Amino acid sequence: MNAENNAFRRKLERGAELRAVRGWGGSAQEDAEIEAADAEEREKRRKVDDAARVEYLIRDAMNQGKFDNLKYAGKPIPGLGEHYDPDWWVKGLIQREHLSGIGPPAILLRIEDAELDGKLDQQYTDKQVRDILEDFNKRVIEARRQLQGGPPVITKLRDIDAELERWRQRRAAAAPPEPEPAPDTKRTWWQRIWNGSG
């Protein structure tokens, strides 16, 4: 097959030379040779099936190094093997473009639900946490009532009392331990004089 490729390549080169000469006023014989080479090339292209053409293009790209240093070379492809999510493209767009506040309510509520614990951990009082949870639950109920199409609202309501208890536990676990009282050290002579006791 390599010999056939070399012969074909020589004919193509000859055809290119003939075309260059034709521009300068080539003969009818040269024109016939060019047409024959073109016809042979078209016939060869027609005979090669798509699979062989794809295989050739892949091998050629590998030889040129076009597949070197790909982003996920030797690493697992993200999202492969997870369950199918019909809204994967919308979520991907929102994450890639760092979009906020736009999209179907179902998607926005899912994103907010995933980030809600972090938002609650930034609050200081029980009332602030309760207000955020009540607002979140109210928006989930409202989104379930609307029949505007789009993905279904599958975000669950949050139990306010249970979430408050979880928030208190996380807050207690994150609180720094109280410092131990310093051992009673002997006061220096000037501290005794200054305080008036000895």
Coordinates of C-alpha atoms in Angstrom, one line a residue, residues 91-156:
K91 CA -26.1 23.7 35.0
G92 CA -22.8 23.6 33.1
L93 CA -23.5 26.9 31.4
I94 CA -24.3 28.6 34.7
Q95 CA -21.2 27.2 36.4
R96 CA -18.9 27.9 33.4
E97 CA -20.1 31.5 32.9
H98 CA -20.6 32.2 36.7
L99 CA -24.1 33.3 36.0
S100 CA -26.4 34.1 38.9
G101 CA -30.0 35.0 39.1
I102 CA -31.0 33.7 35.7
G103 CA -32.4 30.4 34.7
P104 CA -35.4 28.3 35.5
P105 CA -36.6 28.5 39.1
A106 CA -36.1 24.8 39.6
I107 CA -32.3 25.1 38.7
L108 CA -31.8 28.2 40.8
L109 CA -33.5 26.6 43.8
R110 CA -31.3 23.5 43.5
I111 CA -28.2 25.6 43.4
E112 CA -29.3 27.7 46.4
D113 CA -30.2 24.5 48.3
A114 CA -26.7 23.2 47.8
E115 CA -25.2 26.5 49.1
L116 CA -27.7 27.1 51.9
D117 CA -25.7 25.6 54.8
G118 CA -22.8 27.9 54.0
K119 CA -25.1 30.9 53.9
L120 CA -26.6 29.9 57.2
D121 CA -23.2 29.5 58.8
Q122 CA -22.5 33.1 58.1
Q123 CA -25.4 34.3 60.3
Y124 CA -25.1 35.3 63.9
T125 CA -28.6 34.9 65.4
D126 CA -31.4 32.4 65.4
K127 CA -33.8 35.0 64.0
Q128 CA -31.6 35.5 60.9
V129 CA -31.4 31.8 60.2
R130 CA -35.1 31.4 60.7
D131 CA -35.9 34.3 58.3
I132 CA -33.6 32.8 55.6
L133 CA -35.2 29.4 55.9
E134 CA -38.7 30.7 55.9
D135 CA -37.9 32.8 52.7
F136 CA -36.4 29.7 51.1
N137 CA -39.4 27.5 51.9
K138 CA -41.8 30.1 50.6
R139 CA -39.9 30.4 47.2
V140 CA -39.9 26.6 46.9
I141 CA -43.7 26.4 47.4
E142 CA -44.2 29.2 45.0
A143 CA -42.1 27.6 42.3
R144 CA -44.0 24.3 42.7
R145 CA -47.3 26.2 42.1
Q146 CA -46.2 27.8 38.9
L147 CA -46.8 25.9 35.7
Q148 CA -44.5 27.7 33.4
G149 CA -42.8 24.7 32.0
G150 CA -39.2 23.8 32.3
P151 CA -37.6 21.3 34.7
P152 CA -39.7 20.1 37.6
V153 CA -39.1 21.5 41.1
I154 CA -37.6 18.7 43.1
T155 CA -36.0 20.8 45.9
K156 CA -37.3 19.7 49.3

